Tab-separated table of C-alpha atoms in Angstrom:
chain	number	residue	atom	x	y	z
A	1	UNK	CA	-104.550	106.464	72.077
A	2	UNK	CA	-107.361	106.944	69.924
A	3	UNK	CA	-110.039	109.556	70.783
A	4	UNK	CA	-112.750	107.172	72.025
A	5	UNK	CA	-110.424	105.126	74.171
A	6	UNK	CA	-109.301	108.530	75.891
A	7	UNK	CA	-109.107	108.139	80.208
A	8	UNK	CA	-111.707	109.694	82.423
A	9	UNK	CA	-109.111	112.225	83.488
A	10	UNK	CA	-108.323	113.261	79.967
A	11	UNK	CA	-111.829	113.938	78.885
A	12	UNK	CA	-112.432	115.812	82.022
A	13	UNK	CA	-109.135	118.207	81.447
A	14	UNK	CA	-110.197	118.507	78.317
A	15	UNK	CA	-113.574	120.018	79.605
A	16	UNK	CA	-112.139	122.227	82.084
A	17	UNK	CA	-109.785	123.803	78.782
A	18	UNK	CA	-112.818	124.209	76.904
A	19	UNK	CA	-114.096	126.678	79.867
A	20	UNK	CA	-117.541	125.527	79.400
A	21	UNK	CA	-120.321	128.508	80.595
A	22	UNK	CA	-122.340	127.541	83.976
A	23	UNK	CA	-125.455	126.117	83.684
A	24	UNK	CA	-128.457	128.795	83.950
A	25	UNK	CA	-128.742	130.087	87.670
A	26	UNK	CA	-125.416	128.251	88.838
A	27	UNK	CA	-123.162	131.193	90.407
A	28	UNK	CA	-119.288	130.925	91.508
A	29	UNK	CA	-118.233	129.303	94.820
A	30	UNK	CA	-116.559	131.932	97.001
A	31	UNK	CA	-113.064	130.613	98.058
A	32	UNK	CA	-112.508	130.921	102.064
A	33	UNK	CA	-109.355	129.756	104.205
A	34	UNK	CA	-109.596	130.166	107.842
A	35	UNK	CA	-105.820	129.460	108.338
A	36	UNK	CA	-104.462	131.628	105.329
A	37	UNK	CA	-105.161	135.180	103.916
A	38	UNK	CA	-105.893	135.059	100.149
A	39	UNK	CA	-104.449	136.531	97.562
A	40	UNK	CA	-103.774	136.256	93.378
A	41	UNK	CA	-101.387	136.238	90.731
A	42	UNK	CA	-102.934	137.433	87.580
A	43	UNK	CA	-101.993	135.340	85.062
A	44	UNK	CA	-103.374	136.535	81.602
A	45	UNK	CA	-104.774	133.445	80.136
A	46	UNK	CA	-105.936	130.579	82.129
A	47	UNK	CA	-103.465	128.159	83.856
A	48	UNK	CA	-104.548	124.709	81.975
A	49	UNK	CA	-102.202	122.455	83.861
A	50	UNK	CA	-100.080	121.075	86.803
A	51	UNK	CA	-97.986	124.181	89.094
A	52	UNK	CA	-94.500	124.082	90.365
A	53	UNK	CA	-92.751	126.831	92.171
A	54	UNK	CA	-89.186	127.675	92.619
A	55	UNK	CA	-87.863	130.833	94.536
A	56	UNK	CA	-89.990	133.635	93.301
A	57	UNK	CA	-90.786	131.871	89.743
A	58	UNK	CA	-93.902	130.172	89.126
A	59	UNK	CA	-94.218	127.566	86.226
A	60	UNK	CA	-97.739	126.478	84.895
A	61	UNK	CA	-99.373	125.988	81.203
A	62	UNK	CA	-101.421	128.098	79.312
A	63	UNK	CA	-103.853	127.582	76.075
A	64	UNK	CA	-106.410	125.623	75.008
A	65	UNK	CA	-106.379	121.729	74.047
A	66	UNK	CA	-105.266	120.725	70.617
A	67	UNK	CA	-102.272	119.862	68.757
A	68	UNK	CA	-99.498	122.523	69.488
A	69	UNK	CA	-101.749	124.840	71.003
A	70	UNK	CA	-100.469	124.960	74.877
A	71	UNK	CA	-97.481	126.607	76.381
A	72	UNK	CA	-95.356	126.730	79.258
A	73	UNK	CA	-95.121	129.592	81.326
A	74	UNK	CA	-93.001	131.373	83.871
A	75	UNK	CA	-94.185	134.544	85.779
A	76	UNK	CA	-91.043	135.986	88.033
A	77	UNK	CA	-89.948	139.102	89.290
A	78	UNK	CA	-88.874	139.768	85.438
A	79	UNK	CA	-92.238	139.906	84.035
A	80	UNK	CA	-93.614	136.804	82.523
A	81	UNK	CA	-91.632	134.378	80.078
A	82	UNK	CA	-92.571	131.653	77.596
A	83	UNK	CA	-90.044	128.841	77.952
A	84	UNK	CA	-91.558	126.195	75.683
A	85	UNK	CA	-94.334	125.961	73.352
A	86	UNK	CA	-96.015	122.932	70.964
A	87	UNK	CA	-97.486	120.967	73.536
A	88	UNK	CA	-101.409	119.626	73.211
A	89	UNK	CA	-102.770	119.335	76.466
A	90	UNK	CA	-100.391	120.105	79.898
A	91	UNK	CA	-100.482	117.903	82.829
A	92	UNK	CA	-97.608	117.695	86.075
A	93	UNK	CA	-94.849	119.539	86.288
A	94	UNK	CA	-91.525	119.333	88.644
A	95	UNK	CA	-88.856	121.024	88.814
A	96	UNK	CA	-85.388	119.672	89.381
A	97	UNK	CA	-82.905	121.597	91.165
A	98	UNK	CA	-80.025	118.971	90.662
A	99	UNK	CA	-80.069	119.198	87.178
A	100	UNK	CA	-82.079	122.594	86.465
A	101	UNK	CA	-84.746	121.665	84.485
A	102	UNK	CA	-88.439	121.743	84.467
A	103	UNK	CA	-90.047	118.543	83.820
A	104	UNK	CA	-94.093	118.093	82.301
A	105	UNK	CA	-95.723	116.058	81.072
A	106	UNK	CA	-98.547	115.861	77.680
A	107	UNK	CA	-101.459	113.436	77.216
A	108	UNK	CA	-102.411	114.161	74.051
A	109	UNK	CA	-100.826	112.743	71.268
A	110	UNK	CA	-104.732	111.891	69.715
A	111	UNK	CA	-104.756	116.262	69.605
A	112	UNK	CA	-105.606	116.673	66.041
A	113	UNK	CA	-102.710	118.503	64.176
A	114	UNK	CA	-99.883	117.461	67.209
A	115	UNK	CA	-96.343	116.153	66.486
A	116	UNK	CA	-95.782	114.971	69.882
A	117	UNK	CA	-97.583	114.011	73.172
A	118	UNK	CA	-98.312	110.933	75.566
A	119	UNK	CA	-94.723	111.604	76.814
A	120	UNK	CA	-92.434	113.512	79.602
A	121	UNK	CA	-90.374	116.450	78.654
A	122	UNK	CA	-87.215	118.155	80.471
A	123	UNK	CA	-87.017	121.924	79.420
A	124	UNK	CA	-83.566	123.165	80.341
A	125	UNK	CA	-82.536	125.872	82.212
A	126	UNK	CA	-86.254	127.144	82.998
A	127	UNK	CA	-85.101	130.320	85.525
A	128	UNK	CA	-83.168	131.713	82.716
A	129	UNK	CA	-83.769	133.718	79.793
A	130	UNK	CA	-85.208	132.412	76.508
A	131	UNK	CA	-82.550	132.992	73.749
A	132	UNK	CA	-83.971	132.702	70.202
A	133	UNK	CA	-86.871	130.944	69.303
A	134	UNK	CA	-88.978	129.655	71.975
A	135	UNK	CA	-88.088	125.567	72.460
A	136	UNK	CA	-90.700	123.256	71.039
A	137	UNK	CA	-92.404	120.351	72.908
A	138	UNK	CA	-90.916	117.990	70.032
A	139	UNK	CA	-87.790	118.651	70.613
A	140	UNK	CA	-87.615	118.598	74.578
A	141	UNK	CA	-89.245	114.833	74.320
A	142	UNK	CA	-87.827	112.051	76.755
A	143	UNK	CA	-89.501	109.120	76.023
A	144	UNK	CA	-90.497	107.796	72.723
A	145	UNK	CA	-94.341	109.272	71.732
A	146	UNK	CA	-97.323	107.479	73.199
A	147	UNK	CA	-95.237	105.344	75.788
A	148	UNK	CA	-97.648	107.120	78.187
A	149	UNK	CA	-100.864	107.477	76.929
A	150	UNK	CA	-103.007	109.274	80.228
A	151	UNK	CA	-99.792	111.143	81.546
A	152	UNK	CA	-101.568	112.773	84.733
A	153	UNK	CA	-99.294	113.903	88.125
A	154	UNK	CA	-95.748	113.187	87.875
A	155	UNK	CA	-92.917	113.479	90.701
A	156	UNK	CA	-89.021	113.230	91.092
A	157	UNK	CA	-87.669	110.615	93.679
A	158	UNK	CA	-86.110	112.510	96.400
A	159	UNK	CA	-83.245	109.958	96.547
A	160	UNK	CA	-82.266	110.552	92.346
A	161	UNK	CA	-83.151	113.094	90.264
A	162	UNK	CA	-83.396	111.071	87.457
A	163	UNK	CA	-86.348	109.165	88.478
A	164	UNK	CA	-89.687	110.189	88.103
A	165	UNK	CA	-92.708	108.470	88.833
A	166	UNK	CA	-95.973	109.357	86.351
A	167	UNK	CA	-99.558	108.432	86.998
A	168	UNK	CA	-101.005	107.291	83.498
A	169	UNK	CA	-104.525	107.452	83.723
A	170	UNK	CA	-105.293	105.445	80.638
A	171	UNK	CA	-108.453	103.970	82.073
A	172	UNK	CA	-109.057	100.714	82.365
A	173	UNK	CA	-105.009	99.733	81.727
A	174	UNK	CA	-103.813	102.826	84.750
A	175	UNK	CA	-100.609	102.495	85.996
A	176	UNK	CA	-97.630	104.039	87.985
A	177	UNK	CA	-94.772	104.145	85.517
A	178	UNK	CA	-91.234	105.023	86.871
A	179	UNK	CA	-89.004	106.785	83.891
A	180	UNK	CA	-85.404	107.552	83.965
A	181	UNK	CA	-84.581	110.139	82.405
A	182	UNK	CA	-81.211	109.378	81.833
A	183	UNK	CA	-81.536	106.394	79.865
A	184	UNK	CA	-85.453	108.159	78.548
A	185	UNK	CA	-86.777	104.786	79.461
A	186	UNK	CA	-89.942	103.346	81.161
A	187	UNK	CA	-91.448	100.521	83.215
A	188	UNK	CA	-94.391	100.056	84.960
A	189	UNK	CA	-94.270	99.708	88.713
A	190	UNK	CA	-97.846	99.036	89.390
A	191	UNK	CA	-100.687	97.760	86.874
A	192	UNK	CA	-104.149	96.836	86.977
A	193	UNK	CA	-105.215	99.876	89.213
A	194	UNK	CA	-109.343	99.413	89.291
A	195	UNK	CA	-109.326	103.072	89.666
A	196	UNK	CA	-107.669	106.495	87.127
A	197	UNK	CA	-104.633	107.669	88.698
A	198	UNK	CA	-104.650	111.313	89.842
A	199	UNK	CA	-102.041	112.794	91.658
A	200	UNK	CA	-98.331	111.554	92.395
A	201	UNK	CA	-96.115	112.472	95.234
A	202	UNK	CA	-92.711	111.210	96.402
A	203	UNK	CA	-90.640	110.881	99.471
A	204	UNK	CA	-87.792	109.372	100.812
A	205	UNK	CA	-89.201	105.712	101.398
A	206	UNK	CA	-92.842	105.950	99.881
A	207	UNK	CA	-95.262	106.676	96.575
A	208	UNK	CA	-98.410	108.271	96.962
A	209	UNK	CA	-101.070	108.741	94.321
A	210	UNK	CA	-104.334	109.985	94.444
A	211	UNK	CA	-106.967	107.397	92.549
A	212	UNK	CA	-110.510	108.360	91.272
A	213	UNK	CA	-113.559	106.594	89.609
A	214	UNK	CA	-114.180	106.196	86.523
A	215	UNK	CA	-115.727	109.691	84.424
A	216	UNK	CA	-117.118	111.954	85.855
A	217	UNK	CA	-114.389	111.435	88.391
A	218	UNK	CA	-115.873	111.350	91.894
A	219	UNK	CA	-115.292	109.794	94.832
A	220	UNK	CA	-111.145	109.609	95.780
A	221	UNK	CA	-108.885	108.191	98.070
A	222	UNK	CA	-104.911	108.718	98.640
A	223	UNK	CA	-103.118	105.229	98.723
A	224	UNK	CA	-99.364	104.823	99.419
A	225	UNK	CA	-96.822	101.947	98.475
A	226	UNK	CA	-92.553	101.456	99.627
A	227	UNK	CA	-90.329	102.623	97.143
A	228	UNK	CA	-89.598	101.366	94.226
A	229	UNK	CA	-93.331	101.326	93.962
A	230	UNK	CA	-94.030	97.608	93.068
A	231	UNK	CA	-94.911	96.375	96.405
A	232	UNK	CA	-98.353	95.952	98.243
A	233	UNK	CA	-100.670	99.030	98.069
A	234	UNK	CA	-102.080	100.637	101.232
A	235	UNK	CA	-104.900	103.365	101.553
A	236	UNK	CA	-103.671	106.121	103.155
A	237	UNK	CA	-107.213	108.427	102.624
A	238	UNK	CA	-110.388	107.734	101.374
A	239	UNK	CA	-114.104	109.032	101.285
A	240	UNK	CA	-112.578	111.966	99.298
A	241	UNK	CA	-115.028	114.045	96.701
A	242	UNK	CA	-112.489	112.914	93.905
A	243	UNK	CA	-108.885	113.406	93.615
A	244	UNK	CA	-106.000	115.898	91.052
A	245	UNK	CA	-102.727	116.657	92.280
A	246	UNK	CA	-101.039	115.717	95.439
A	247	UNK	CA	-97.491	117.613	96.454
A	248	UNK	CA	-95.422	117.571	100.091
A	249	UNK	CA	-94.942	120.720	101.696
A	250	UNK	CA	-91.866	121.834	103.579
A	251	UNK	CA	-92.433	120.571	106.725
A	252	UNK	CA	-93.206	116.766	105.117
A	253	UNK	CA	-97.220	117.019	105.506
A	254	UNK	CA	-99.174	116.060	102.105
A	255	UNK	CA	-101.099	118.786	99.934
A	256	UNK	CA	-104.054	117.406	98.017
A	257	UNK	CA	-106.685	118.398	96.169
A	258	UNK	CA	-109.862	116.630	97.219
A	259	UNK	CA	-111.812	117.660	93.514
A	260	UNK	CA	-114.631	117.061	91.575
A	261	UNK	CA	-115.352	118.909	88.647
A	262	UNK	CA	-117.689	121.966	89.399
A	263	UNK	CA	-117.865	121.192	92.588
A	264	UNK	CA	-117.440	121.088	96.380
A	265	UNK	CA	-114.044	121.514	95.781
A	266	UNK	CA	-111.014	122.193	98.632
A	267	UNK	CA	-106.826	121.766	99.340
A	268	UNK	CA	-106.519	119.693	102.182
A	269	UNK	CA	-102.930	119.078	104.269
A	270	UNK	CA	-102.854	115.180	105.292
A	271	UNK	CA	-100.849	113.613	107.750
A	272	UNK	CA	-98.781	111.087	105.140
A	273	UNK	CA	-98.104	108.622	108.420
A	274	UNK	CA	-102.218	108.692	109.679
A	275	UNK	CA	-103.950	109.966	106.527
A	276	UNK	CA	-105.447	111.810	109.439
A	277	UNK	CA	-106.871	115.399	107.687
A	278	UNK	CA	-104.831	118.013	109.379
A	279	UNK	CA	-107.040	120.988	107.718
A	280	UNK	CA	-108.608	122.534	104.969
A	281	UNK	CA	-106.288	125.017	103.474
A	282	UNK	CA	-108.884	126.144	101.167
A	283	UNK	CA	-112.293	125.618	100.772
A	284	UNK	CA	-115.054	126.911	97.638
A	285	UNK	CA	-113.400	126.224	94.486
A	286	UNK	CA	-115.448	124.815	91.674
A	287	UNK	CA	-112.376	122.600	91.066
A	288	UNK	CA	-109.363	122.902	92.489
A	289	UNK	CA	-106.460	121.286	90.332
A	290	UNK	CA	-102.844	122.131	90.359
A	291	UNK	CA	-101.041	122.752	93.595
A	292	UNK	CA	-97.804	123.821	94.707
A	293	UNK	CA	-96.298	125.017	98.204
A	294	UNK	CA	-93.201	126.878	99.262
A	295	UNK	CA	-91.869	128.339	102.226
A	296	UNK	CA	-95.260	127.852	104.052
A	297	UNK	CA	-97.129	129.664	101.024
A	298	UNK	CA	-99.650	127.685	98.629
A	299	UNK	CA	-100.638	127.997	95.608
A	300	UNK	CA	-103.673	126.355	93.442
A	301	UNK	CA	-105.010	126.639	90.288
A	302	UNK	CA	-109.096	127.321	90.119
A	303	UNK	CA	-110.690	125.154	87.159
A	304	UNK	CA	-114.241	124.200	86.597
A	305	UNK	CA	-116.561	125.502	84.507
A	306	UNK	CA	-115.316	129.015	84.247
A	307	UNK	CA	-111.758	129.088	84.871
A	308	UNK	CA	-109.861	132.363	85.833
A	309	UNK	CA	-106.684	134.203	84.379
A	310	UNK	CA	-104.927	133.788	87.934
A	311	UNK	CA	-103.271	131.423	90.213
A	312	UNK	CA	-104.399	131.435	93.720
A	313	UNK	CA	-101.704	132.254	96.669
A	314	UNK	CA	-102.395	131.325	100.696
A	315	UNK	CA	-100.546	132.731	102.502
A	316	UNK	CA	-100.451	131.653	106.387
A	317	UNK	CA	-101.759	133.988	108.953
A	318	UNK	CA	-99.365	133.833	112.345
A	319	UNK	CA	-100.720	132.852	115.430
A	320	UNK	CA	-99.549	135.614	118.075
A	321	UNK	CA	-95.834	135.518	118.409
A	322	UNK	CA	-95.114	134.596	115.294
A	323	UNK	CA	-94.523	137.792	113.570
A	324	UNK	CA	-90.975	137.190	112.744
A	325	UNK	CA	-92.030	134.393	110.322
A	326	UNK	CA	-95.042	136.784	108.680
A	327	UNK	CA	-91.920	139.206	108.028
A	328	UNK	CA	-90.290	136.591	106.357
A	329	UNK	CA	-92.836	135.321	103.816
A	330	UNK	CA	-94.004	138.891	103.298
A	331	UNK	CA	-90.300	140.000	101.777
A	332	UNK	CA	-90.083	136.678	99.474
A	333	UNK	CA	-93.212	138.133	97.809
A	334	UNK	CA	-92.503	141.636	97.800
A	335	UNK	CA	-91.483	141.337	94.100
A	336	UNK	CA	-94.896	140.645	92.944
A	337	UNK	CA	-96.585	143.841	92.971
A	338	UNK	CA	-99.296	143.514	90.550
A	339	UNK	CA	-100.962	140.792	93.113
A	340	UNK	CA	-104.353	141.820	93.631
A	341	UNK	CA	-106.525	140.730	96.879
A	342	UNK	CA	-108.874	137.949	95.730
């Protein structure tokens, strides 16, 4: 993919890396929740890329675009770990538990100075400790370079682990690609999309992905198709301020972000069934990109024009009676004690 022909979604990560200063006069939003009590994990550098969570480990990227120049990055209750390094420019991560490894994805093989990109990687064994030099981005590679030039979202298919589904947001050829990652092959399950695909989530019987316009990337909508993914597309949610990363929570409603870059920005729960908005988890970021849930607890990554060293953690707030679950939630975290209130 050469640097001109680069998606709408690429040149807008790409600005959010660069952490461009606000414009004379503009201040930061304030982030509210009504439903959840806000806190932070304090990152270090600036989280440049999709979130996943698993037990009391949280994976995201680090570093700015270019070739080699990003990370991956676990902070546990151990302190926080480097598991792979050499990639160009970060975009969705999952984890699976079935086969314990961390899966991301790179769209930037035009980077100048990268070896790899455009591509899905599988880092194995991402909960344990790095031994020896930290695994490089080349050598983790599943699919052969460039087979995906816009790699945006990506998600496992609840049904087999070895099936992911990737949003390539190569704009005006977007598709939905399915990859096995057993074979490291690739076809595309739906073409032609008028729109850039955003986010990608999976569940037993359906694909959602989030679609935008065309740069600067407003105006969204959620649409949904059956498994495998190559049948007749349906629009879950629309009217949305612009679309990034779409995940299920625990109790099988749909996280997006409903995202434009600098802002109004928020993390919305949908009904996947109605589309019907459920609520507003969050509310006041300048752009709200990667998101992750577990247990109840979610978690978002703040972009837009001056990005933070932190990841963002809502936490619900118990209606009366429901103190036993607060108890519960509280102890999972209790290993995280440099949190600060945001």
């Amino acid at each position: 993919m050469r640097m001109n022909e680069r998606s709408a979604a690429v040149a807008l990560a790409i600005a959010i890396l660069a952490g461009i200063a606000l414009p004379p006069g503009a201040t930061r939003a304030t982030i509210v929740s009504t439903n959840y009590s806000i806190s932070e994990i304090p990152t270090g550098s600036v989280p440049t890329s999709g979130l996943a969570v698993v037990g009391d480990a949280v994976f995201f990227g680090v570093g700015a675009f270019g070739g080699g120049t990003q990370s991956v990055v676990r902070i546990d209750s151990l302190g926080t770990t480097t598991i792979a390094a050499g990639f160009n420019s970060l975009a969705g991560f999952a984890y699976d538990a079935v086969n314990n490894r961390l899966i991301v994805g790179d769209n930037a093989l035009e980077a100048p100075g990268s070896t790899t990109g455009d591509n899905i990687y599988a880092i194995p064994d991402p909960l344990g400790p790095v031994v020896g030099p930290v695994p490089l981005a080349a050598d983790l590679a599943v699919l052969v370079d460039g087979d995906i030039p816009g790699v945006s979202d990506l998600a496992l298919d609840p049904n087999d682990p070895n099936t992911l589904y990737v949003g390539d947001a190569d704009f005006p050829s977007g598709r939905i690609v399915q990859v096995d990652l057993d074979l490291a092959s690739s076809i595309a399950v739906q073409t032609g999309l008028v729109k850039i695909a955003a986010g990608i989530a999976v569940d037993d019987s359906s694909l959602f992905f989030g679609l935008i316009e065309p740069f600067p990337g407003v105006g969204g909508e959620v649409s949904v198709v059956s498994l495998p993914g190559s049948g007749g597309i349906s629009t879950l949610v629309d009217g949305l301020v612009g679309q990034f990363d779409l995940t299920f929570a625990d109790d099988g409603t749909l996280l997006a972000s409903n995202s434009q870059f600098a802002g109004p920005s928020e993390v919305v729960r949908i009904d996947p069934l109605t589309g019907e908005i459920l609520e507003v988890v969050a509310s006041g970021f300048d752009f709200a990109t990667g998101i992750a849930e577990s247990a109840g607890i979610v978690y978002a990554i703040e972009g837009g024009f001056t990005p933070l060293p932190r990841i963002l953690v809502f936490t619900p707030v118990p209606e009366p009676g429901a103190f036993l679950y607060l108890g519960a939630g509280l102890g999972a975290l209790s290993f995280r004690r440099r949190w600060v209130r945001a």
